[in-house]
Amino acid sequence: MAMQESPVKTVKVRDKGPWRRRMWMWIVAAGLDVYILGFVLGLQPSGPLCGSPLLRESHAAELIGLQKAGIGAAAVCYKNIDADSVPVWTLMAVGVFLVMAGVAVRIVTIRRSASLD
């Protein structure tokens, strides 16, 4: 009695370059870079007596405003802080979005490779 060999199931392995295999890492790294850039810019003071968009301490401008009988130094500081906070929060949001997109790309590639098996 002769044994028959079962047909070998061949699996196609798609040869991807290193960029395509690690694309999700690049996206996550870019997202972290953008987030850190937003954080660093957010800690920069908005003026000589003003706080920063992430640390809104403008006590010096408030004290000068009280001593000079209401020259509005604190109001100008808070306007500058508000104007500077738009790009800071935008950069931080884009950074978080890129990190989430990189993780989503990784999940999709894992599921696609699992469905090929």
Coordinates of C-alpha atoms in Angstrom, one line a residue:
M1 CA 0.0 0.0 0.0
A2 CA 1.6 3.3 -1.1
M3 CA 1.0 6.5 0.7
Q4 CA 0.0 9.5 -1.1
E5 CA 1.6 12.8 -0.3
S6 CA -0.7 15.6 0.5
P7 CA -0.4 18.7 -1.6
V8 CA 1.7 21.3 0.0
K9 CA -0.1 24.5 0.7
T10 CA 2.0 27.4 -0.4
V11 CA 1.6 30.8 1.2
K12 CA 2.4 33.8 -0.8
V13 CA 4.7 36.1 1.1
R14 CA 4.6 39.6 -0.1
D15 CA 8.0 41.1 -0.1
K16 CA 7.7 44.5 1.4
G17 CA 10.5 47.0 1.8
P18 CA 11.6 48.1 5.2
W19 CA 9.6 51.4 4.8
R20 CA 6.3 49.5 4.2
R21 CA 6.9 47.0 7.0
R22 CA 7.7 49.7 9.6
M23 CA 5.5 52.5 8.3
W24 CA 3.4 52.4 11.5
M25 CA 6.6 53.1 13.6
W26 CA 7.4 56.1 11.4
I27 CA 3.9 57.5 11.9
V28 CA 4.0 57.0 15.6
A29 CA 7.5 58.6 15.9
A30 CA 6.4 61.6 13.8
G31 CA 3.3 61.9 16.1
L32 CA 5.4 61.9 19.2
D33 CA 7.8 64.4 17.7
V34 CA 5.0 66.8 16.8
Y35 CA 3.4 66.4 20.2
I36 CA 6.8 67.1 22.0
L37 CA 7.3 70.2 19.7
G38 CA 3.8 71.5 20.7
F39 CA 4.6 70.9 24.4
V40 CA 8.0 72.7 24.2
L41 CA 6.4 75.6 22.3
G42 CA 3.7 75.7 24.9
L43 CA 6.1 76.3 27.7
Q44 CA 7.7 79.4 26.0
P45 CA 6.5 82.7 27.6
S46 CA 4.2 84.8 25.5
G47 CA 5.8 88.1 26.6
P48 CA 8.3 89.5 29.0
L49 CA 5.8 89.5 31.9
C50 CA 3.4 86.9 30.6
G51 CA 3.1 83.2 31.2
S52 CA 2.9 80.6 28.6
P53 CA 0.0 78.8 26.9
L54 CA 0.5 75.8 29.2
L55 CA 1.4 77.7 32.3
R56 CA -0.9 80.7 32.5
E57 CA 0.9 82.5 35.3
S58 CA 0.9 86.3 34.7
H59 CA 1.3 87.6 38.2
A60 CA 3.9 90.1 37.2
A61 CA 1.6 91.7 34.6
E62 CA -1.3 91.8 37.1
L63 CA 0.9 93.5 39.7
I64 CA 2.1 96.1 37.2
G65 CA -1.4 96.7 36.1
L66 CA -2.4 97.3 39.8
Q67 CA 0.6 99.6 40.5
K68 CA 0.1 101.7 37.3
A69 CA -3.6 102.2 37.9
G70 CA -5.0 99.9 35.3
I71 CA -2.8 100.1 32.2
G72 CA -4.1 96.8 31.0
A73 CA -0.9 94.8 31.1
A74 CA -2.7 91.6 32.3
A75 CA -5.3 91.9 29.6
V76 CA -2.6 92.2 26.9
C77 CA -0.8 89.2 28.4
Y78 CA -3.9 87.1 28.4
K79 CA -4.6 88.1 24.8
N80 CA -1.1 87.1 23.8
I81 CA -1.4 83.8 25.6
D82 CA -4.7 83.0 23.9
A83 CA -3.2 83.8 20.5
D84 CA -0.2 81.7 21.2
S85 CA -2.2 78.7 22.5
V86 CA -3.9 78.0 19.1
P87 CA -0.8 76.7 17.4
V88 CA 0.3 74.9 20.5
W89 CA -2.9 73.0 21.0
T90 CA -3.1 72.3 17.2
L91 CA 0.3 70.7 17.2
M92 CA -0.5 68.6 20.3
A93 CA -3.8 67.4 18.7
V94 CA -2.0 66.6 15.4
G95 CA 0.6 64.6 17.4
V96 CA -2.0 62.6 19.2
F97 CA -3.9 62.0 16.0
L98 CA -0.7 60.7 14.3
V99 CA 0.1 58.3 17.1
M100 CA -3.4 57.0 17.0
A101 CA -3.2 56.6 13.2
G102 CA 0.1 54.7 13.5
V103 CA -1.4 52.3 16.0
A104 CA -4.4 51.9 13.7
V105 CA -2.1 51.1 10.7
R106 CA -0.4 48.5 12.9
I107 CA -3.7 46.9 13.8
V108 CA -4.8 46.8 10.2
T109 CA -1.5 45.2 9.0
I110 CA -1.7 42.6 11.8
R111 CA -5.3 41.7 10.8
R112 CA -4.4 41.5 7.1
S113 CA -1.5 39.3 7.7
A114 CA -3.6 37.0 9.9
S115 CA -6.2 36.7 7.3
L116 CA -3.6 35.6 4.7
D117 CA -2.7 32.6 6.8

